[in-house]
Coordinates of C-alpha atoms in Angstrom, one line a residue:
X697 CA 0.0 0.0 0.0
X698 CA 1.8 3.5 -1.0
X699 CA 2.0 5.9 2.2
X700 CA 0.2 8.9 1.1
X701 CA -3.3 5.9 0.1
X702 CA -2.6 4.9 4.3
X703 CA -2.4 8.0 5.7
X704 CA -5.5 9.5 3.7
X705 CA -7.4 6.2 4.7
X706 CA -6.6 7.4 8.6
X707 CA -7.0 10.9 7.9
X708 CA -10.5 10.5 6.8
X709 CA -11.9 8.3 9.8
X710 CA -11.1 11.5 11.8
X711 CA -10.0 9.8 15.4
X712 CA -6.2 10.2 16.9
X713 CA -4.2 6.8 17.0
X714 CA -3.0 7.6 20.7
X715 CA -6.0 6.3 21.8
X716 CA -5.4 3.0 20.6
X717 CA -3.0 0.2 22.1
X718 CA 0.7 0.1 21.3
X719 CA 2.0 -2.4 18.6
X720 CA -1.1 -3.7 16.6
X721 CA 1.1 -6.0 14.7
X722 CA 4.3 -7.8 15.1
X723 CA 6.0 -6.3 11.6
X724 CA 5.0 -2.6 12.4
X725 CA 7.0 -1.2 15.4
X726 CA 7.0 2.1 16.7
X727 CA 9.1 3.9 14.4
X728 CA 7.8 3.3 11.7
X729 CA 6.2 5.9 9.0
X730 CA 3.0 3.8 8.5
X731 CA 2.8 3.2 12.6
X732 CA 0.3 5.6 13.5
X733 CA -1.9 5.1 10.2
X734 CA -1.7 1.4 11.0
X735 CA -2.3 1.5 14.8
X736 CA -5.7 3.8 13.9
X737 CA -7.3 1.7 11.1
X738 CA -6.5 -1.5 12.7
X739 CA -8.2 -0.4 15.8
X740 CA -11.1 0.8 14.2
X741 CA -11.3 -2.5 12.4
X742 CA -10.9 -1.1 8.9
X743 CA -7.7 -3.6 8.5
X744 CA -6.5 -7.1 9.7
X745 CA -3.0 -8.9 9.4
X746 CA -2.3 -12.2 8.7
X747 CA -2.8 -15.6 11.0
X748 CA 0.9 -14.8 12.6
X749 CA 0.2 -11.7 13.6
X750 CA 1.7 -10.0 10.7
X751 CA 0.7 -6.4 8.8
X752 CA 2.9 -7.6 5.9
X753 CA 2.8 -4.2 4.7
X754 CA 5.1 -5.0 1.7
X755 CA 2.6 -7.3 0.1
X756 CA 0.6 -6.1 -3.0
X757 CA -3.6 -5.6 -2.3
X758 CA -5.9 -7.1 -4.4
X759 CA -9.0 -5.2 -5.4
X760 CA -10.9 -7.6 -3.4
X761 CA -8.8 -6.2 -0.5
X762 CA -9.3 -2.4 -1.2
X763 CA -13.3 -2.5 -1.4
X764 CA -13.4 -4.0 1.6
X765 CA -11.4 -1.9 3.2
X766 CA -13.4 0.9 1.3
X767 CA -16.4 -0.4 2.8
X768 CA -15.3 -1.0 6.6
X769 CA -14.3 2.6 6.4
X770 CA -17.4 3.6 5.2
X771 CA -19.3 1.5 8.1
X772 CA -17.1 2.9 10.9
X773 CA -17.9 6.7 9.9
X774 CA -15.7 7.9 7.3
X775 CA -16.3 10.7 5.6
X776 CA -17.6 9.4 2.1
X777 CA -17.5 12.9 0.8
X778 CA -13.3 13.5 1.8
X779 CA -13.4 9.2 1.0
X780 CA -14.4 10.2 -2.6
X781 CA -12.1 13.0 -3.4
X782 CA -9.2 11.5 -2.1
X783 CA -9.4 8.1 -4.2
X784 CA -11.8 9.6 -6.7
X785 CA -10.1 7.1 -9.0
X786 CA -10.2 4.0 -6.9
X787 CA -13.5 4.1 -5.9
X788 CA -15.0 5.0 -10.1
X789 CA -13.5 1.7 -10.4
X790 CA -14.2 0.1 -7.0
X791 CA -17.6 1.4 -6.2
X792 CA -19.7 -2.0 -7.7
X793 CA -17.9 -4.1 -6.2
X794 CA -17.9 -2.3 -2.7
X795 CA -21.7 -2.3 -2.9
X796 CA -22.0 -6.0 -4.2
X797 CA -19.6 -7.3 -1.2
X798 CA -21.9 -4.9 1.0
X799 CA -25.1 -6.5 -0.3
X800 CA -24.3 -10.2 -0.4
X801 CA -23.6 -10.0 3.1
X802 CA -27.3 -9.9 4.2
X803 CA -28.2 -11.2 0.8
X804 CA -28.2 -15.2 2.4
X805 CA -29.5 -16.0 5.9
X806 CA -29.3 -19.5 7.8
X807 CA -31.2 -20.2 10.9
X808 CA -32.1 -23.2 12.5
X809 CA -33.7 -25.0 15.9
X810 CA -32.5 -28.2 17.6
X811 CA -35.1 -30.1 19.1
X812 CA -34.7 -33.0 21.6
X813 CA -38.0 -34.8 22.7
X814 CA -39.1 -38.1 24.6
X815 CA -42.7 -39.7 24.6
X816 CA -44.3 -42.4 26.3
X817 CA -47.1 -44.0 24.4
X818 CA -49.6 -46.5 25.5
X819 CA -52.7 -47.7 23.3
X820 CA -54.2 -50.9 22.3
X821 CA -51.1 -52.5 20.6
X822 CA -48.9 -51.5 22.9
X823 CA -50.7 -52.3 26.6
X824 CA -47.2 -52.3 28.0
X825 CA -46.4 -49.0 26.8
X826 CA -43.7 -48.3 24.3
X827 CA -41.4 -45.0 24.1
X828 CA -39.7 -42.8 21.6
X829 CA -36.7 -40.8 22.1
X830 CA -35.0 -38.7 18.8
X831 CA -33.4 -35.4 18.4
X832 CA -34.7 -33.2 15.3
X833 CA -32.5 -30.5 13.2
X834 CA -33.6 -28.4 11.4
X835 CA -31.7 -25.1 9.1
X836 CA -33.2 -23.0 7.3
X837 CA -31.7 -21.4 4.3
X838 CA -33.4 -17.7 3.4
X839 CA -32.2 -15.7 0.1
X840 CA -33.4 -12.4 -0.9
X841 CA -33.7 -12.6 -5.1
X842 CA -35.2 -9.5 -5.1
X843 CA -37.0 -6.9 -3.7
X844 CA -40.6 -8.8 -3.9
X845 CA -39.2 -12.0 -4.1
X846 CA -37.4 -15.0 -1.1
X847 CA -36.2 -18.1 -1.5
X848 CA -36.6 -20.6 1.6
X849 CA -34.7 -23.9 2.2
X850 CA -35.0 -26.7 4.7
X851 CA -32.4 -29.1 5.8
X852 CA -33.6 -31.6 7.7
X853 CA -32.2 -34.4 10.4
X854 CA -33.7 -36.9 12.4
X855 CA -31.7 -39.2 14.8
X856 CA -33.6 -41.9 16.8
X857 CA -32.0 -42.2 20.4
X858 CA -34.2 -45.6 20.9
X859 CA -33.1 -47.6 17.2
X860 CA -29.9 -46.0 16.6
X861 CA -29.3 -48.2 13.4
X862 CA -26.7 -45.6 11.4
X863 CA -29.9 -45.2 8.9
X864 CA -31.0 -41.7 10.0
X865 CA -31.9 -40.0 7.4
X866 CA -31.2 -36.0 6.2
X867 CA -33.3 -34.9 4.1
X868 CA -34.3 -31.5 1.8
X869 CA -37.3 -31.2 2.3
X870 CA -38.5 -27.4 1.9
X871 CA -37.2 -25.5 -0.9
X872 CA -39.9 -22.6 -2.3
X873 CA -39.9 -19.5 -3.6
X874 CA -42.3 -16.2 -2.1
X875 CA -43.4 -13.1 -3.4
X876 CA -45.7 -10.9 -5.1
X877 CA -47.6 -10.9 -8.5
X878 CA -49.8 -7.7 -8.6
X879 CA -51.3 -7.9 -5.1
X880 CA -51.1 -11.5 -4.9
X881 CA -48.6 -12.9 -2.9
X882 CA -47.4 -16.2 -3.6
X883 CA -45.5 -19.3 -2.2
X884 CA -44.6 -22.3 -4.8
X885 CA -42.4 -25.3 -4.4
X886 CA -42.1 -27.8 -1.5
X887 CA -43.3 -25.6 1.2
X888 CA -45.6 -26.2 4.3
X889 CA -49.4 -26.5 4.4
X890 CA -51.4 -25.5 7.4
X891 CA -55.6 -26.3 7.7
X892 CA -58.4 -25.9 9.9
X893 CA -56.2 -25.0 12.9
X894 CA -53.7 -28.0 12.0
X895 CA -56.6 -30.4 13.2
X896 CA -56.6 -30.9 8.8
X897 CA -53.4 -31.1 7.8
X898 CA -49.7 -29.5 9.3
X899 CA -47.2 -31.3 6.7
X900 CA -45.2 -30.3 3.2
X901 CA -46.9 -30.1 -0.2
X902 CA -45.5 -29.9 -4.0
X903 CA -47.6 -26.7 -5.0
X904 CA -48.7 -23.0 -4.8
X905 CA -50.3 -20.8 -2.3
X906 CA -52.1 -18.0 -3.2
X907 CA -53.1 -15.3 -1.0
X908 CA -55.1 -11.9 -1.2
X909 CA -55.7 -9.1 1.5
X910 CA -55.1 -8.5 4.8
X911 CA -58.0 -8.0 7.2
X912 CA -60.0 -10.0 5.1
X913 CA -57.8 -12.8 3.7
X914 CA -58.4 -15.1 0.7
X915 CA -56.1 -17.9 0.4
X916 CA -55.9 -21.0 -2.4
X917 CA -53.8 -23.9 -2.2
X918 CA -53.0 -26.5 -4.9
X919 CA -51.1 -29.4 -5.1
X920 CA -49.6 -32.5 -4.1
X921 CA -49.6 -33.8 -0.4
X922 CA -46.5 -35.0 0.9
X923 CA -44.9 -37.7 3.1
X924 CA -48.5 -38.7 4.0
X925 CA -48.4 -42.1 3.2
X926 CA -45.9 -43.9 5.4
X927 CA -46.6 -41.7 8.1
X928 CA -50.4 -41.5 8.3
X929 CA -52.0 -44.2 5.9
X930 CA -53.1 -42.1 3.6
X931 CA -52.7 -42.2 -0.3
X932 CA -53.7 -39.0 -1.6
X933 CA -52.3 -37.9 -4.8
X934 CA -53.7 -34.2 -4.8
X935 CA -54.9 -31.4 -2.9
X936 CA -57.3 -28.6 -4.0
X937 CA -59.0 -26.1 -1.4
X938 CA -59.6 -22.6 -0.5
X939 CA -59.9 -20.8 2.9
X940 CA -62.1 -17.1 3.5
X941 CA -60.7 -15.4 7.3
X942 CA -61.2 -11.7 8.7
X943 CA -60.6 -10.0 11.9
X944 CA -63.6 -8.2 13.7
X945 CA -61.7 -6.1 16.4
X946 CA -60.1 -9.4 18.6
X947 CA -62.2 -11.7 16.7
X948 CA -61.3 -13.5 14.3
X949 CA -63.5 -15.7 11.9
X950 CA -62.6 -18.4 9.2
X951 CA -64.0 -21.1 6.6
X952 CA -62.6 -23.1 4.3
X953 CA -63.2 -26.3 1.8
X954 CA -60.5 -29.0 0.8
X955 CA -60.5 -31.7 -1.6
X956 CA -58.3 -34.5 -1.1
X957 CA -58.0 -36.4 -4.2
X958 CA -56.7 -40.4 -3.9
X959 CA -55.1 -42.2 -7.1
X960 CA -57.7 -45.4 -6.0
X961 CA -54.2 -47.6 -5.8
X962 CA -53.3 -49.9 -3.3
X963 CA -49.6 -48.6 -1.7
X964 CA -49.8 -51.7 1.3
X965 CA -49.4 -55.0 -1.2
X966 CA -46.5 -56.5 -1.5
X967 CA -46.2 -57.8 -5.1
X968 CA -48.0 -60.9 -4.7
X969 CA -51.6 -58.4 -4.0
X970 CA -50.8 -59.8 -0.5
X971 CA -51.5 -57.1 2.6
X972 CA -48.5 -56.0 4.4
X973 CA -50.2 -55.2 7.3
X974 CA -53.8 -53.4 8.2
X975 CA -53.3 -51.0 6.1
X976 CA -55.1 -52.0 3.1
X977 CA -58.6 -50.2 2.1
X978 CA -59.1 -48.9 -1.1
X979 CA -58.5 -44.7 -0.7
X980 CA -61.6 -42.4 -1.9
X981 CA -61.6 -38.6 -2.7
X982 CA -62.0 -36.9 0.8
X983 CA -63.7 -33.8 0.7
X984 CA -63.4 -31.7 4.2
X985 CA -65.5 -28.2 5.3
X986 CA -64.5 -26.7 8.6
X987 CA -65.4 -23.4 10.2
X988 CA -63.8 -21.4 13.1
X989 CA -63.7 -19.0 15.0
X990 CA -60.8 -17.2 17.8
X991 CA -61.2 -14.7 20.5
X992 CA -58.6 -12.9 21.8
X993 CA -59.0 -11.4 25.4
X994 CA -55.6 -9.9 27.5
X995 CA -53.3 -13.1 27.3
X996 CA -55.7 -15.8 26.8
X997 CA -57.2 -17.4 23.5
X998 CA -60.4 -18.9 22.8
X999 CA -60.6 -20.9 19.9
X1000 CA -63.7 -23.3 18.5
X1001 CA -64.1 -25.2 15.0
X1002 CA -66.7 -27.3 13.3
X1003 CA -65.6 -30.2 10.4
X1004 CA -67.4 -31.6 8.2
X1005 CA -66.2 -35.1 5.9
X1006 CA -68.1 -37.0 3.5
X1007 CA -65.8 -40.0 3.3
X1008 CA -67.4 -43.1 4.0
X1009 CA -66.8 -44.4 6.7
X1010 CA -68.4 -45.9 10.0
X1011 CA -67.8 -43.1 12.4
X1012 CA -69.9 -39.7 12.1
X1013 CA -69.7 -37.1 9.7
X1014 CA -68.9 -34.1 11.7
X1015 CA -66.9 -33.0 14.9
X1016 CA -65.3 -30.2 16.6
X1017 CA -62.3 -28.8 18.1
X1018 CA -62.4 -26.1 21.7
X1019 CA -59.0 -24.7 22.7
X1020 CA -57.9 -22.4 25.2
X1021 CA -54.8 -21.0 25.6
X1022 CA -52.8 -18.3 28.0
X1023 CA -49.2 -16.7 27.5
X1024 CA -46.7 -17.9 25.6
X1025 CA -43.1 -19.1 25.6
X1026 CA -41.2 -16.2 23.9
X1027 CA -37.9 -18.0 22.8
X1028 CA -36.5 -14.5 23.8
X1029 CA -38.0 -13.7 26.9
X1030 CA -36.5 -15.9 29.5
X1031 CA -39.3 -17.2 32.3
X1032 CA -42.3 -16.8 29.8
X1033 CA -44.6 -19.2 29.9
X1034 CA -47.5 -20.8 27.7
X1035 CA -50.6 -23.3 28.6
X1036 CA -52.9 -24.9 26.6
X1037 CA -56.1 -27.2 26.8
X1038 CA -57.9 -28.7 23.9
X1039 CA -60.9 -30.7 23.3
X1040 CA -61.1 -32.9 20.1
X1041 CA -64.2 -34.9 18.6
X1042 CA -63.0 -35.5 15.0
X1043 CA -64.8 -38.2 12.9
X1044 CA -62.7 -40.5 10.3
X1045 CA -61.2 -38.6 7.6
X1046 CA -60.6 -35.1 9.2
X1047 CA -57.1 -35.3 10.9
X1048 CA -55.1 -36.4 7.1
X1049 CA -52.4 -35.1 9.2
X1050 CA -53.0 -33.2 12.4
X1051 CA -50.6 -31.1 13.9
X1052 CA -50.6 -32.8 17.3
X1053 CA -47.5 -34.3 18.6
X1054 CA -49.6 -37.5 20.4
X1055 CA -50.4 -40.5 19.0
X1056 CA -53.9 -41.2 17.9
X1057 CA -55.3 -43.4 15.4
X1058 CA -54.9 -42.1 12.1
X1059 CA -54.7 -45.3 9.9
X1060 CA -57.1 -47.1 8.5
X1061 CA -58.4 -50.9 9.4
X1062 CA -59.7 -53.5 6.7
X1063 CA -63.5 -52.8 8.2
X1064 CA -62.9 -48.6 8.6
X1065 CA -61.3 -46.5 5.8
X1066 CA -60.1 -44.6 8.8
X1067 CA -60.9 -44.3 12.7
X1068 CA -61.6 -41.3 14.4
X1069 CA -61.1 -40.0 18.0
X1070 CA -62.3 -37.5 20.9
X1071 CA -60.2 -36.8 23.8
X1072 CA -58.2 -34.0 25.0
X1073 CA -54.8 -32.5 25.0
X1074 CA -53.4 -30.7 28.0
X1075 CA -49.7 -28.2 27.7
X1076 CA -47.3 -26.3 28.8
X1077 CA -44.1 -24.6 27.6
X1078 CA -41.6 -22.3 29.4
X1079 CA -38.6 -20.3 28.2
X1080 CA -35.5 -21.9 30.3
X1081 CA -33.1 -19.6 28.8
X1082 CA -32.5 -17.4 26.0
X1083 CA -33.4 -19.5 22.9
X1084 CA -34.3 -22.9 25.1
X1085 CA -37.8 -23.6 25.2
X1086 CA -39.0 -26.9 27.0
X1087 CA -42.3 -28.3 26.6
X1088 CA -44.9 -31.0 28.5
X1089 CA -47.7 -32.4 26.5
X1090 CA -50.3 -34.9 28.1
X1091 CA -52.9 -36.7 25.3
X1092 CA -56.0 -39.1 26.3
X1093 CA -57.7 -40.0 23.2
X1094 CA -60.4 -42.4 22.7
X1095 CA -60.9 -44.6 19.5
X1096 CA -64.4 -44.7 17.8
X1097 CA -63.5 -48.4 17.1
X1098 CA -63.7 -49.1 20.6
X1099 CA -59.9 -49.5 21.2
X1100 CA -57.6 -48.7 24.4
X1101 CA -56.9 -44.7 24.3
X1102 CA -54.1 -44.2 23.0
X1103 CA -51.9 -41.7 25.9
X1104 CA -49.1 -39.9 25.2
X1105 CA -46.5 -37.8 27.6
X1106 CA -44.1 -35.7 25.2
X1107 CA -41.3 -33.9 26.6
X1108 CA -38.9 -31.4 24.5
X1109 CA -36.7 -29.3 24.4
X1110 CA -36.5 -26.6 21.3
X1111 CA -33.3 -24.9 21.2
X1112 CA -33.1 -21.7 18.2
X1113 CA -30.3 -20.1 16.5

């Protein structure tokens, strides 16, 4: 770097280098020209050495090296007007790529959340009780393409404490874009699904989501449902649906229809037509119609839903959902606290893929195309530390097939970076 580029650099931060400490780098003692000029910018963290400690003043700067230097200077005060004057050339030549290392610095995000859960189940195949111990990561990857326009990735690992075979699995298993057409914002790609409250369906889905307005929202999904099949029994090969919600001062009100479209195959034959267990009921077309409704009052939530299925099936046709709610566990607010009580009554059909982190009895039998339930959930969560959330769960559920309930104590711990 040539001295009179260094001392102009200094110069134009406008701070004295005797208020800095003595000997920022082992190749730049006090006598030398460039030690004052050094001492300040390295201070102000305009300028680094090397791994050993070492200025290594005589080695030539890359371009890459002098807009980010440009830019630190910038970020710790300079004056960009006396900045621009004094390397008037530099920067006509620098000045893109200053601003392109500036903006792909925020331009990619990652985030993520460890959770660590155990659960005791008991139910009708397993009188003894059974448990479950994994621990769940997840990052998220968030881009900015544009100014009306995000990308969204998630990375995905599940490792089971209680079968540690080597098999876990990582998977991809969001990747979507959102943004805006007109005013129309859209979501498309593998990206998450949310209905009737999660008592519907809270899993992934190959599609779009289309929404419209605010205080009156109109929102239209479309698609396929994914990893349904192994984990719930179902077989659906589509999804089609729309939901109409709007806020009356702390009220809020919503309705909705979905279609749930089957391919009419058989995914639980082996290749002999043979059952591979009691899974096995030819799938129909599932169409679902819910209502709701949510008051909010102080801390506390009120929430109520009706459902509606016309699968057939030899449960009823309708059922409902009451939850209340107080507080809640701010990840960021250490000693917050959340409770919750629900009461479900949902016929066969309803839950494709409820939210709930009990076990209940989703799958079908060879008599029922599916078997509902009614029982109720019981919670609480409270903020250990910063970022450290741990959670109780208690689930009594009650078969319409006459089963054992199924019972469920889940424990976790949700940990956010």
């Amino acid at each position: 770097m040539k001295k009179p580029l260094l001392l102009a650099m200094a110069m134009v931060l406008g701070v004295t280098a005797s208020a800095y400490a003595a000997n920022p780098f082992s190749d730049v003692p006090a006598g030398h020209w460039a030690y004052d000029s050094v001492n300040k910018l390295a201070a102000a963290g305009v300028v680094d050495g090397y791994g050993d400690a070492a200025f290594g003043g005589d080695k030539l700067m890359t371009r890459y090296e002098m807009a980010q230097i440009v830019a630190k200077a910038m970020a710790k005060g300079a004056d960009v007007d006396k900045l621009a004057a004094e390397f008037a050339d530099e920067l006509d030549t620098l000045g893109v790529r200053v601003a392109n290392l500036e903006k792909k610095t925020d331009n990619v995000k990652i985030t993520g959340n460890i959770r660590a859960h155990y659960a005791s189940y008991k139910n009708a195949a397993k009188r003894n009780g059974s448990y479950g111990s994994k621990l769940r990561t997840r990052l998220f990857v968030n881009g900015q393409l544009n100014e009306d326009w995000t990308y969204t990735g998630r990375i995905e690992n599940i490792q089971n404490f209680r079968n540690n075979t080597g098999d876990e699995k990582t998977d991809f298993n969001w990747a979507f874009v959102n943004g805006k057409i007109g005013g129309v914002n859209v979501r498309a790609g593998r990206t998450w699904i949310y209905l009737g409250d999660g008592n519907i369906y809270d899993e992934n889905m190959d599609g779009v989501v289309l929404s419209y307005g605010k205080d009156v929202k109109l929102e239209a999904v479309y698609g396929k449902p994914t990893g349904t099949n192994d984990k719930f029994g179902w077989n659906y090969e589509s999804l089609i649906g729309a939901s109409l919600s709007g806020n009356i001062d702390k009220l809020n009100l919503s309705a909705g229809y979905y279609r749930f479209g089957a391919d009419g195959d058989n995914p639980y034959t082996d290749s002999k037509g043979n059952l591979k267990h009691v899974h096995g009921q030819k799938l129909e077309d599932n169409n679902i119609w819910y209502v709701g409704a949510n008051y909010s009052f102080g801390k506390a939530n009120l929430g109520a839903s009706y459902y509606y299925t016309d699968l057939d099936n030899n449960s009823d046709e309708d059922g409902y959902s009451v939850q209340l709610s107080y507080g809640k566990a701010r990840p960021n607010k250490v000693g917050s606290f959340g409770l919750v009580a629900q009461y479900m009554d949902l016929p066969a059909g309803v839950a494709v893929a409820h939210t709930m982190n009990g076990d209940y009895p989703f799958a079908w039998s060879n008599e029922n195309p599916s078997v509902g339930f009614e029982g109720y959930k019981l919670a609480g969560y409270y903020t250990v530390a910063k970022n450290m959330v741990a959670g109780v769960e208690w689930f009594d559920l009650d078969p319409d097939d006459n089963q054992d309930d199924y019972k469920t104590l889940w424990t976790q711990l949700i940990i956010t970076f």
